[in-house]
XYZ file of N, CA and C in Angstrom:
807
model
N 26.209 2.258 -1.078
C 25.056 2.038 -1.922
C 24.178 3.269 -1.909
N 23.368 3.430 -2.976
C 22.568 4.640 -3.111
C 21.594 4.815 -1.970
N 21.011 3.715 -1.490
C 20.040 3.846 -0.415
C 20.662 4.436 0.826
N 21.923 4.107 1.100
C 22.606 4.669 2.252
C 22.834 6.152 2.067
N 23.262 6.564 0.858
C 23.477 7.978 0.611
C 22.173 8.753 0.692
N 21.079 8.173 0.137
C 19.795 8.851 0.193
C 19.327 9.008 1.630
N 19.530 7.959 2.457
C 19.137 8.023 3.862
C 19.858 9.149 4.577
N 21.156 9.279 4.316
C 21.926 10.319 4.987
C 21.481 11.703 4.541
N 21.177 11.868 3.235
C 20.740 13.169 2.759
C 19.426 13.573 3.393
N 18.464 12.627 3.459
C 17.160 12.936 4.025
C 17.280 13.286 5.498
N 18.024 12.467 6.260
C 18.103 12.681 7.698
C 18.821 13.977 8.035
N 19.679 14.454 7.128
C 20.368 15.715 7.363
C 19.505 16.899 6.958
N 18.764 16.752 5.841
C 18.032 17.884 5.293
C 16.721 18.153 6.019
N 16.076 17.128 6.554
C 14.761 17.285 7.173
C 14.869 16.933 8.653
N 14.776 17.916 9.533
C 14.921 17.651 10.969
C 13.896 16.640 11.467
N 14.327 15.769 12.358
C 13.410 14.828 12.992
C 13.128 13.566 12.219
N 13.785 13.370 11.077
C 13.476 12.196 10.258
C 14.528 11.102 10.349
N 15.526 11.261 11.217
C 16.609 10.277 11.267
C 16.102 8.877 11.603
N 15.192 8.780 12.573
C 14.678 7.459 12.958
C 13.905 6.817 11.818
N 13.120 7.615 11.093
C 12.359 7.087 9.964
C 13.315 6.584 8.884
N 14.350 7.370 8.587
C 15.309 6.971 7.562
C 16.038 5.692 7.960
N 16.418 5.595 9.231
C 17.101 4.382 9.692
C 16.179 3.175 9.621
N 14.921 3.354 10.017
C 13.965 2.246 9.970
C 13.723 1.803 8.530
N 13.610 2.771 7.613
C 13.398 2.429 6.210
C 14.590 1.656 5.657
N 15.790 2.069 6.060
C 16.989 1.355 5.610
C 16.982 -0.081 6.135
N 16.602 -0.272 7.389
C 16.518 -1.626 7.938
C 15.482 -2.462 7.203
N 14.354 -1.857 6.854
C 13.332 -2.589 6.100
C 13.889 -3.078 4.763
N 14.641 -2.215 4.075
C 15.225 -2.634 2.802
C 16.209 -3.780 3.001
N 16.993 -3.714 4.066
C 17.961 -4.784 4.336
C 17.272 -6.100 4.678
N 16.185 -6.021 5.443
C 15.441 -7.234 5.799
C 14.847 -7.877 4.551
N 14.213 -7.084 3.696
C 13.617 -7.658 2.483
C 14.695 -8.182 1.546
N 15.854 -7.520 1.509
C 16.944 -7.992 0.648
C 17.489 -9.337 1.109
N 17.322 -9.663 2.392
C 17.812 -10.939 2.925
C 16.967 -12.122 2.470
N 15.798 -11.843 1.884
C 14.974 -12.913 1.327
C 14.307 -13.779 2.388
N 14.024 -15.023 2.007
C 13.235 -15.919 2.857
C 13.983 -16.379 4.106
N 15.300 -16.338 4.082
C 16.063 -16.792 5.254
C 16.195 -15.699 6.304
N 16.002 -14.438 5.908
C 16.117 -13.343 6.857
C 17.561 -13.061 7.240
N 17.732 -12.219 8.237
C 19.071 -11.838 8.686
C 19.048 -11.562 10.178
N 20.164 -11.816 10.843
C 20.280 -11.577 12.269
C 20.490 -10.106 12.576
N 20.249 -9.747 13.819
C 20.333 -8.339 14.195
C 21.758 -7.808 14.050
N 22.757 -8.635 14.354
C 24.135 -8.163 14.235
C 24.485 -7.866 12.784
N 24.077 -8.738 11.881
C 24.331 -8.535 10.451
C 23.626 -7.270 9.948
N 22.374 -7.089 10.378
C 21.616 -5.913 9.951
C 22.220 -4.632 10.515
N 22.632 -4.683 11.776
C 23.236 -3.504 12.400
C 24.505 -3.100 11.659
N 25.326 -4.091 11.324
C 26.573 -3.792 10.612
C 26.289 -3.183 9.245
N 25.337 -3.781 8.502
C 25.023 -3.285 7.163
C 24.424 -1.886 7.194
N 23.685 -1.574 8.257
C 23.046 -0.269 8.382
C 23.910 0.760 9.089
N 25.100 0.353 9.526
C 26.005 1.233 10.247
C 25.361 1.754 11.535
N 24.740 0.826 12.279
C 24.089 1.157 13.541
C 24.677 0.300 14.655
N 24.515 0.727 15.885
C 24.864 -0.146 16.994
C 23.838 -1.265 17.070
N 24.228 -2.364 17.694
C 23.305 -3.499 17.809
C 22.054 -3.106 18.579
N 22.212 -2.318 19.653
C 21.050 -1.944 20.464
C 20.091 -1.040 19.689
N 20.645 -0.123 18.897
C 19.779 0.759 18.097
C 19.028 -0.037 17.044
N 19.740 -0.951 16.368
C 19.086 -1.775 15.359
C 17.984 -2.626 15.980
N 18.264 -3.208 17.148
C 17.260 -4.053 17.804
C 16.046 -3.232 18.216
N 16.269 -2.027 18.707
C 15.156 -1.175 19.113
C 14.269 -0.807 17.914
N 14.890 -0.456 16.798
C 14.114 -0.100 15.613
C 13.378 -1.315 15.047
N 14.047 -2.462 15.020
C 13.403 -3.681 14.521
C 12.229 -4.075 15.403
N 12.358 -3.920 16.697
C 11.260 -4.244 17.614
C 10.066 -3.325 17.373
N 10.353 -2.040 17.094
C 9.269 -1.109 16.792
C 8.581 -1.486 15.479
N 9.364 -1.878 14.491
C 8.792 -2.312 13.214
C 7.993 -3.601 13.384
N 8.479 -4.487 14.251
C 7.745 -5.729 14.519
C 6.390 -5.434 15.158
N 6.349 -4.476 16.061
C 5.083 -4.119 16.722
C 4.051 -3.625 15.718
N 4.528 -3.066 14.600
C 3.618 -2.572 13.562
C 3.359 -3.610 12.472
N 3.950 -4.787 12.619
C 3.731 -5.856 11.648
C 4.563 -5.745 10.386
N 5.538 -4.832 10.377
C 6.339 -4.626 9.176
C 7.489 -5.618 9.067
N 7.962 -6.130 10.189
C 8.935 -7.216 10.182
C 8.485 -8.268 11.185
N 9.075 -9.436 11.060
C 8.765 -10.535 11.971
C 10.080 -11.194 12.375
N 10.045 -11.945 13.468
C 11.266 -12.607 13.954
C 11.026 -14.106 14.064
N 11.908 -14.866 13.425
C 11.791 -16.320 13.444
C 12.073 -16.832 14.850
N 11.162 -17.665 15.367
C 11.267 -18.102 16.759
C 12.507 -18.937 17.016
N 12.877 -19.803 16.053
C 14.018 -20.687 16.280
C 15.355 -20.004 15.973
N 15.470 -19.399 14.817
C 16.759 -18.843 14.385
C 17.008 -17.428 14.888
N 15.938 -16.716 15.226
C 16.090 -15.329 15.633
C 16.265 -14.366 14.474
N 16.217 -14.871 13.240
C 16.397 -14.012 12.068
C 15.187 -13.105 11.879
N 15.449 -11.905 11.381
C 14.381 -10.953 11.091
C 13.932 -11.108 9.646
N 12.615 -11.132 9.463
C 12.002 -11.394 8.160
C 10.981 -10.312 7.836
N 10.626 -10.209 6.569
C 9.565 -9.286 6.171
C 8.255 -9.685 6.843
N 7.493 -8.711 7.314
C 6.256 -8.968 8.044
C 5.006 -8.899 7.195
N 3.869 -9.292 7.747
C 2.625 -9.352 6.985
C 2.139 -8.003 6.486
N 2.396 -6.934 7.228
C 1.948 -5.628 6.770
C 2.654 -5.207 5.491
N 3.905 -5.634 5.320
C 4.604 -5.316 4.079
C 3.910 -5.964 2.892
N 3.435 -7.196 3.099
C 2.708 -7.877 2.021
C 1.445 -7.110 1.655
N 0.694 -6.688 2.660
C -0.544 -5.957 2.395
C -0.263 -4.632 1.696
N 0.763 -3.936 2.138
C 1.136 -2.680 1.483
C 1.566 -2.930 0.035
N 2.296 -4.031 -0.145
C 2.773 -4.339 -1.484
C 1.649 -4.636 -2.455
N 0.595 -5.301 -1.992
C -0.513 -5.594 -2.894
C -1.221 -4.322 -3.329
N -1.283 -3.342 -2.441
C -1.889 -2.060 -2.816
C -0.983 -1.317 -3.793
N 0.326 -1.270 -3.495
C 1.269 -0.577 -4.367
C 1.341 -1.219 -5.744
N 1.106 -2.529 -5.813
C 1.216 -3.242 -7.084
C 0.216 -2.748 -8.115
N -0.894 -2.173 -7.658
C -1.874 -1.652 -8.613
C -1.336 -0.432 -9.353
N -0.339 0.253 -8.771
C 0.268 1.410 -9.427
C 1.492 1.009 -10.234
N 2.172 -0.031 -9.818
C 3.402 -0.443 -10.471
C 3.189 -1.835 -11.063
N 2.610 -1.872 -12.259
C 2.119 -3.134 -12.810
C 3.155 -3.854 -13.665
N 4.392 -3.383 -13.677
C 5.403 -4.017 -14.515
C 5.563 -5.503 -14.208
N 5.681 -5.932 -12.926
C 5.812 -7.375 -12.685
C 4.667 -8.203 -13.267
N 3.443 -7.700 -13.173
C 2.305 -8.438 -13.729
C 2.408 -8.533 -15.246
N 2.815 -7.433 -15.884
C 2.956 -7.440 -17.333
C 4.101 -8.340 -17.772
N 5.139 -8.427 -16.942
C 6.354 -9.149 -17.340
C 6.316 -10.633 -17.018
N 5.438 -11.059 -16.121
C 5.532 -12.434 -15.612
C 5.436 -13.476 -16.722
N 4.548 -13.279 -17.675
C 4.427 -14.263 -18.760
C 5.708 -14.338 -19.589
N 6.361 -13.194 -19.793
C 7.615 -13.183 -20.548
C 8.706 -13.901 -19.754
N 8.778 -13.639 -18.463
C 9.778 -14.306 -17.619
C 9.529 -15.809 -17.600
N 8.269 -16.201 -17.485
C 7.932 -17.634 -17.474
C 8.292 -18.286 -18.809
N 8.027 -17.579 -19.906
C 8.372 -18.106 -21.229
C 9.875 -18.301 -21.369
N 10.656 -17.346 -20.835
C 12.112 -17.461 -20.895
C 12.591 -18.666 -20.091
N 12.008 -18.874 -18.911
C 12.381 -20.030 -18.086
C 12.015 -21.340 -18.774
N 10.856 -21.372 -19.404
C 10.413 -22.583 -20.094
C 11.316 -22.911 -21.278
N 11.656 -21.894 -22.042
C 12.467 -22.106 -23.246
C 13.880 -22.547 -22.908
N 14.466 -21.979 -21.876
C 15.868 -22.265 -21.549
C 16.042 -23.348 -20.497
N 14.985 -23.640 -19.729
C 14.986 -24.576 -18.609
C 15.795 -24.066 -17.428
N 16.204 -22.790 -17.448
C 16.943 -22.187 -16.342
C 16.022 -21.280 -15.524
N 16.517 -20.781 -14.398
C 15.765 -19.826 -13.600
C 15.852 -18.453 -14.266
N 14.694 -17.812 -14.442
C 14.617 -16.523 -15.126
C 14.085 -15.470 -14.160
N 14.516 -14.222 -14.377
C 14.213 -13.155 -13.424
C 13.920 -11.848 -14.144
N 13.120 -11.021 -13.485
C 12.976 -9.612 -13.852
C 13.505 -8.786 -12.688
N 14.405 -7.853 -12.981
C 14.915 -6.928 -11.974
C 14.641 -5.500 -12.421
N 14.571 -4.600 -11.461
C 14.320 -3.193 -11.739
C 15.483 -2.369 -11.205
N 15.778 -1.267 -11.891
C 16.771 -0.349 -11.355
C 16.132 0.483 -10.251
N 16.797 0.543 -9.113
C 16.362 1.360 -7.990
C 17.564 2.168 -7.538
N 17.702 3.393 -8.043
C 18.876 4.184 -7.731
C 20.130 3.519 -8.259
N 21.071 3.226 -7.396
C 22.333 2.589 -7.773
C 22.306 1.083 -7.558
N 21.106 0.503 -7.501
C 20.969 -0.936 -7.273
C 20.031 -1.560 -8.291
N 20.133 -2.862 -8.428
C 19.113 -3.646 -9.133
C 18.395 -4.503 -8.093
N 17.061 -4.568 -8.199
C 16.243 -5.311 -7.235
C 15.419 -6.332 -7.996
N 15.479 -7.585 -7.573
C 14.713 -8.642 -8.231
C 13.234 -8.515 -7.887
N 12.385 -8.542 -8.918
C 10.933 -8.443 -8.743
C 10.216 -9.762 -9.007
N 10.703 -10.534 -9.963
C 10.004 -11.750 -10.394
C 11.025 -12.863 -10.592
N 10.688 -14.062 -10.113
C 11.503 -15.248 -10.372
C 10.600 -16.359 -10.894
N 11.042 -17.023 -11.954
C 10.360 -18.200 -12.478
C 11.415 -19.262 -12.746
N 11.226 -20.457 -12.195
C 12.202 -21.528 -12.365
C 11.856 -22.393 -13.565
N 12.908 -22.795 -14.297
C 12.735 -23.697 -15.418
C 12.738 -25.149 -14.976
N 12.761 -26.044 -15.957
C 12.610 -27.463 -15.666
C 13.880 -28.119 -15.163
N 15.054 -27.527 -15.431
C 16.297 -28.185 -15.014
C 16.353 -28.222 -13.486
N 16.608 -29.397 -12.910
C 16.432 -29.550 -11.455
C 17.508 -28.907 -10.591
N 18.713 -28.634 -11.136
C 19.766 -28.004 -10.352
C 19.685 -26.500 -10.565
N 19.522 -25.739 -9.489
C 19.269 -24.304 -9.614
C 20.238 -23.503 -8.765
N 20.387 -22.256 -9.137
C 21.134 -21.294 -8.346
C 20.144 -20.461 -7.544
N 20.493 -20.190 -6.279
C 19.588 -19.404 -5.429
C 20.250 -18.095 -4.986
N 21.122 -17.574 -5.847
C 21.737 -16.280 -5.563
C 20.684 -15.177 -5.585
N 19.684 -15.336 -6.474
C 18.713 -14.274 -6.703
C 17.298 -14.781 -6.442
N 16.509 -13.952 -5.775
C 15.085 -14.218 -5.584
C 14.400 -12.883 -5.349
N 13.062 -12.888 -5.296
C 12.321 -11.651 -5.154
C 12.787 -10.857 -3.936
N 13.060 -9.579 -4.139
C 13.475 -8.697 -3.058
C 14.969 -8.563 -2.878
N 15.751 -9.469 -3.459
C 17.210 -9.400 -3.318
C 17.744 -8.289 -4.212
N 18.670 -7.504 -3.666
C 19.227 -6.366 -4.414
C 20.753 -6.422 -4.397
N 21.319 -5.902 -5.459
C 22.768 -5.800 -5.590
C 23.114 -4.426 -6.155
N 24.305 -3.914 -5.851
C 24.762 -2.703 -6.535
C 24.837 -2.942 -8.039
N 24.561 -1.902 -8.819
C 24.692 -2.034 -10.268
C 26.093 -2.532 -10.615
N 26.168 -3.455 -11.542
C 27.456 -3.970 -11.968
C 27.883 -5.241 -11.270
N 27.159 -5.654 -10.233
C 27.539 -6.871 -9.509
C 26.839 -8.088 -10.113
N 25.523 -8.141 -10.044
C 24.772 -9.219 -10.695
C 24.631 -8.906 -12.185
N 24.324 -9.930 -12.976
C 24.250 -9.730 -14.430
C 23.147 -8.744 -14.809
N 22.030 -8.728 -14.081
C 20.961 -7.778 -14.385
C 21.438 -6.340 -14.204
N 22.088 -6.080 -13.067
C 22.580 -4.736 -12.808
C 23.697 -4.333 -13.753
N 24.519 -5.289 -14.177
C 25.581 -4.996 -15.139
C 24.974 -4.624 -16.490
N 23.916 -5.323 -16.896
C 23.253 -4.998 -18.161
C 22.662 -3.594 -18.121
N 22.038 -3.233 -17.006
C 21.473 -1.897 -16.868
C 22.583 -0.849 -16.911
N 23.640 -1.068 -16.129
C 24.738 -0.106 -16.048
C 25.398 0.106 -17.405
N 25.603 -0.963 -18.140
C 26.320 -0.873 -19.412
C 25.585 -0.015 -20.437
N 24.255 0.038 -20.344
C 23.492 0.771 -21.352
C 22.933 2.093 -20.851
N 23.414 2.539 -19.680
C 23.139 3.900 -19.259
C 23.938 4.861 -20.136
N 23.498 6.125 -20.247
C 24.334 7.113 -20.934
C 25.726 7.145 -20.327
N 26.727 7.420 -21.139
C 28.121 7.319 -20.707
C 28.408 8.167 -19.476
N 27.834 9.378 -19.412
C 28.122 10.239 -18.263
C 27.532 9.677 -16.980
N 26.348 9.055 -17.067
C 25.735 8.452 -15.884
C 26.507 7.217 -15.440
N 26.978 6.451 -16.392
C 27.782 5.265 -16.062
C 29.059 5.693 -15.346
N 29.718 6.730 -15.866
C 30.950 7.217 -15.245
C 30.685 7.778 -13.857
N 29.570 8.485 -13.692
C 29.228 9.041 -12.379
C 29.023 7.922 -11.366
N 28.389 6.829 -11.798
C 28.197 5.697 -10.885
C 29.536 5.088 -10.499
N 30.403 4.878 -11.473
C 31.696 4.268 -11.184
C 32.509 5.123 -10.216
N 32.342 6.443 -10.326
C 33.085 7.342 -9.443
C 32.529 7.356 -8.023
N 31.244 7.032 -7.869
C 30.606 7.154 -6.555
C 30.320 5.825 -5.867
N 30.503 4.717 -6.574
C 30.079 3.415 -6.036
C 30.940 2.932 -4.880
N 32.122 3.476 -4.746
C 33.001 2.977 -3.701
C 33.683 1.686 -4.134
N 34.384 1.068 -3.220
C 35.151 -0.141 -3.532
C 34.275 -1.375 -3.346
N 33.715 -1.865 -4.447
C 32.852 -3.050 -4.377
C 33.635 -4.306 -4.029
N 34.966 -4.240 -4.113
C 35.784 -5.420 -3.793
C 35.671 -5.798 -2.323
N 35.360 -4.814 -1.477
C 35.299 -5.077 -0.038
C 34.258 -6.149 0.260
N 33.124 -6.066 -0.394
C 32.041 -7.027 -0.122
C 31.985 -8.164 -1.129
N 32.357 -7.865 -2.392
C 32.111 -8.849 -3.450
C 33.377 -9.464 -4.037
N 34.547 -9.082 -3.538
C 35.765 -9.744 -3.959
C 36.551 -8.980 -5.013
N 37.794 -9.437 -5.275
C 38.722 -8.710 -6.145
C 38.245 -8.556 -7.579
N 37.353 -9.410 -8.040
C 36.861 -9.299 -9.417
C 35.956 -8.086 -9.616
N 35.621 -7.376 -8.540
C 34.704 -6.248 -8.632
C 35.406 -4.904 -8.476
N 36.710 -4.870 -8.767
C 37.415 -3.604 -8.826
C 36.956 -2.793 -10.029
N 37.196 -1.494 -10.001
C 36.733 -0.624 -11.088
C 37.312 -1.010 -12.442
N 38.602 -1.339 -12.569
C 39.107 -1.748 -13.892
C 38.396 -2.989 -14.438
N 38.171 -3.974 -13.575
C 37.478 -5.186 -14.026
C 36.035 -4.878 -14.428
N 35.393 -3.991 -13.668
C 34.018 -3.631 -13.978
C 33.949 -2.884 -15.310
N 34.901 -1.986 -15.552
C 34.935 -1.283 -16.840
C 35.073 -2.279 -17.991
N 35.896 -3.288 -17.804
C 36.081 -4.292 -18.850
C 34.788 -5.049 -19.112
N 34.066 -5.424 -18.050
C 32.811 -6.152 -18.240
C 31.744 -5.263 -18.873
N 31.747 -3.977 -18.547
C 30.801 -3.051 -19.179
C 31.039 -3.010 -20.690
N 32.313 -2.881 -21.092
C 32.632 -2.842 -22.518
C 32.238 -4.148 -23.211
N 32.510 -5.279 -22.568
C 32.133 -6.575 -23.145
C 30.619 -6.700 -23.276
N 29.901 -6.189 -22.288
C 28.434 -6.249 -22.325
C 27.887 -5.435 -23.489
N 28.432 -4.254 -23.696
C 27.986 -3.430 -24.822
C 28.255 -4.118 -26.146
N 29.419 -4.753 -26.270
C 29.762 -5.437 -27.520
C 28.890 -6.666 -27.747
N 28.655 -7.424 -26.678
C 27.932 -8.689 -26.783
C 26.422 -8.473 -26.858
N 25.951 -7.418 -26.176
C 24.514 -7.154 -26.122
C 23.880 -7.625 -24.833
N 24.526 -8.509 -24.115
C 24.044 -8.967 -22.823
C 25.222 -9.157 -21.880
N 24.933 -9.125 -20.579
C 25.964 -9.229 -19.550
C 26.180 -10.680 -19.158
N 27.411 -10.988 -18.799
C 27.763 -12.323 -18.326
C 28.416 -12.204 -16.957
N 27.919 -12.986 -16.002
C 28.542 -13.076 -14.681
C 29.007 -14.515 -14.485
N 30.295 -14.771 -14.725
C 30.810 -16.153 -14.647
C 31.199 -16.558 -13.228
N 30.211 -16.714 -12.367
C 30.470 -17.178 -11.010
C 31.164 -16.172 -10.127
N 30.934 -14.866 -10.341
C 31.637 -13.838 -9.581
C 31.010 -13.560 -8.221
N 29.747 -13.920 -8.032
C 29.096 -13.726 -6.732
C 29.220 -15.001 -5.904
N 28.816 -16.122 -6.491
C 28.973 -17.438 -5.870
C 29.666 -18.338 -6.888
N 30.754 -18.943 -6.496
C 31.508 -19.786 -7.415
C 30.624 -20.891 -7.994
N 30.676 -21.027 -9.310
C 29.904 -22.065 -9.976
C 28.507 -21.652 -10.361
N 28.059 -20.467 -9.933
C 26.715 -19.986 -10.263
C 26.832 -18.896 -11.314
N 26.427 -19.209 -12.540
C 26.554 -18.287 -13.663
C 25.255 -17.522 -13.885
N 25.395 -16.320 -14.455
C 24.220 -15.529 -14.799
C 24.469 -14.724 -16.055
N 23.403 -14.479 -16.817
C 23.463 -13.563 -17.954
C 22.256 -12.639 -17.859
N 22.428 -11.391 -18.287
C 21.360 -10.410 -18.159
C 21.277 -9.510 -19.377
N 20.074 -9.067 -19.694
C 19.845 -8.158 -20.824
C 18.949 -7.023 -20.365
N 19.278 -5.821 -20.790
C 18.519 -4.646 -20.390
C 17.150 -4.614 -21.063
N 16.192 -4.080 -20.340
C 14.845 -3.810 -20.849
C 14.638 -2.303 -20.731
N 14.207 -1.668 -21.820
C 14.213 -0.220 -21.899
C 12.815 0.368 -21.731
N 12.759 1.570 -21.127
C 11.484 2.264 -20.986
C 11.168 3.040 -22.258
N 10.067 3.794 -22.231
C 9.613 4.486 -23.433
C 10.569 5.592 -23.868
N 11.473 6.014 -22.989
C 12.482 7.015 -23.327
C 13.794 6.391 -23.787
N 13.805 5.067 -23.888
C 15.013 4.386 -24.332
C 16.065 4.211 -23.265
N 15.672 4.311 -22.000
C 16.606 4.151 -20.890
C 16.489 2.750 -20.295
N 17.603 2.151 -19.872
C 17.544 0.811 -19.267
C 16.968 0.884 -17.852
N 15.714 0.545 -17.712
C 15.030 0.656 -16.418
C 14.874 -0.690 -15.729
N 14.914 -1.771 -16.507
C 14.745 -3.123 -15.963
C 15.747 -4.043 -16.650
N 15.772 -5.292 -16.236
C 16.611 -6.287 -16.909
C 16.003 -7.664 -16.724
N 16.097 -8.477 -17.758
C 15.817 -9.904 -17.653
C 17.144 -10.625 -17.444
N 17.118 -11.693 -16.673
C 18.349 -12.456 -16.472
C 18.048 -13.933 -16.303
N 19.080 -14.726 -16.499
C 19.040 -16.174 -16.300
C 20.186 -16.556 -15.376
N 19.947 -17.494 -14.473
C 21.032 -18.024 -13.661
C 20.964 -19.549 -13.651
N 22.116 -20.143 -13.433
C 22.193 -21.596 -13.356
C 23.601 -22.023 -13.012
N 23.807 -23.326 -13.028
C 25.123 -23.866 -12.681
C 26.062 -23.748 -13.883
N 27.352 -23.746 -13.603
C 28.369 -23.401 -14.588
C 28.276 -24.218 -15.872
N 28.140 -25.535 -15.761
C 28.215 -26.355 -16.966
C 27.036 -26.125 -17.905
N 25.977 -25.483 -17.413
C 24.830 -25.161 -18.261
C 25.047 -23.869 -19.047
N 26.142 -23.154 -18.757
C 26.425 -21.891 -19.422
C 27.741 -21.959 -20.194
N 28.066 -23.156 -20.677
C 29.279 -23.345 -21.455
C 29.112 -22.848 -22.879
N 30.185 -22.919 -23.683
C 30.153 -22.405 -25.054
C 29.159 -23.116 -25.961
N 28.752 -24.329 -25.593
C 27.778 -25.042 -26.411
C 26.367 -24.490 -26.255
N 26.051 -23.903 -25.062
C 24.691 -23.404 -24.815
C 24.605 -21.888 -24.717
N 25.705 -21.227 -24.403
C 25.642 -19.789 -24.146
C 25.084 -18.981 -25.316
N 25.473 -19.242 -26.558
C 24.881 -18.464 -27.660
C 23.358 -18.605 -27.729
N 22.854 -19.829 -27.522
C 21.406 -20.035 -27.530
C 20.743 -19.287 -26.390
N 21.334 -19.350 -25.198
C 20.781 -18.655 -24.046
C 20.774 -17.140 -24.285
N 21.860 -16.628 -24.862
C 21.935 -15.203 -25.143
C 20.874 -14.757 -26.130
N 20.670 -15.546 -27.191
C 19.642 -15.193 -28.184
C 18.255 -15.197 -27.561
N 17.977 -16.215 -26.760
C 16.662 -16.297 -26.110
C 16.460 -15.123 -25.160
N 17.495 -14.786 -24.406
C 17.405 -13.684 -23.458
C 17.151 -12.364 -24.173
N 17.919 -12.079 -25.229
C 17.762 -10.829 -25.957
C 16.404 -10.755 -26.643
N 15.935 -11.885 -27.160
C 14.619 -11.907 -27.802
C 13.516 -11.571 -26.811
N 13.571 -12.157 -25.627
C 12.550 -11.895 -24.613
C 12.671 -10.468 -24.056
N 13.903 -9.967 -23.924
C 14.081 -8.591 -23.464
C 13.494 -7.611 -24.478
N 13.707 -7.866 -25.759
C 13.129 -7.015 -26.804
C 11.599 -7.085 -26.766
N 11.077 -8.297 -26.565
C 9.619 -8.462 -26.476
C 9.059 -7.671 -25.300
N 9.711 -7.758 -24.144
C 9.207 -7.057 -22.970
C 9.334 -5.550 -23.130
N 10.411 -5.082 -23.739
C 10.540 -3.653 -24.010
C 9.355 -3.171 -24.838
N 8.951 -3.947 -25.835
C 7.802 -3.582 -26.658
C 6.505 -3.551 -25.869
N 6.324 -4.528 -24.978
C 5.111 -4.582 -24.170
C 5.028 -3.355 -23.246
N 6.137 -3.050 -22.602
C 6.140 -1.944 -21.642
C 6.041 -0.594 -22.338
N 6.488 -0.519 -23.591
C 6.419 0.748 -24.316
C 4.977 1.171 -24.585
N 4.062 0.198 -24.562
C 2.654 0.522 -24.826
C 1.923 0.953 -23.578
N 2.601 0.884 -22.426
C 1.981 1.257 -21.156
C 2.790 2.344 -20.487
N 2.149 3.254 -19.813
C 2.865 4.284 -19.052
C 2.817 3.905 -17.591
N 3.920 4.150 -16.871
C 4.045 3.770 -15.469
C 4.526 4.958 -14.689
N 4.119 5.063 -13.393
C 4.590 6.169 -12.561
C 6.100 6.115 -12.426
């Protein structure tokens, strides 16, 4: 993933920053684990660290309030200082605030769970979740959860509408996504889904992350016409059948176009 490559570049290029880079990587992994958190062994493996090194860094982050540890499960969770930092940062990055009404409208219209995700290097990161009225929901995606581009429907929508050379560069550098996400995420299959997404206008994920949990995503473009964000919908399989999918796709594309227009009137760092 891009964050791992960036961490290695920084720690190599700037002497003395290896611990900071490792701690930052752990913070991203903890926030990506969402409300349930993650155990130290899982985090150590994902960060390519020994268990003792991961535990030492997490303990240091806990002392600063950046992570917390669940007393019963032992899982590591995002800490209160991250929340405080996030509220300050939100004043500079106002896209979630601008988008929330659009995401809520999409959830209301479709009755499914609706999301806003942002491109972060070679990943898509969920920023906003709004649940619709239908009582059965998918919980694959929530605020802070990230996936490599091309895995979730939001990231696939972003990837498909990148310039061709950037899309090819990502495919060449992404590594074997099948290792973590299964055989459907090989490069040939991903190329096929990219082409289908371009033809259809929105991405479809037919239960490729969690069986029975479907998702569709549409790119949202910045003022330069680049896919910087994506709106998506997720739900259970029978809600995304041929009888409803065209309606869901139209609603998704309409809201993505609306949000692109809203964001085009504002400049963001």
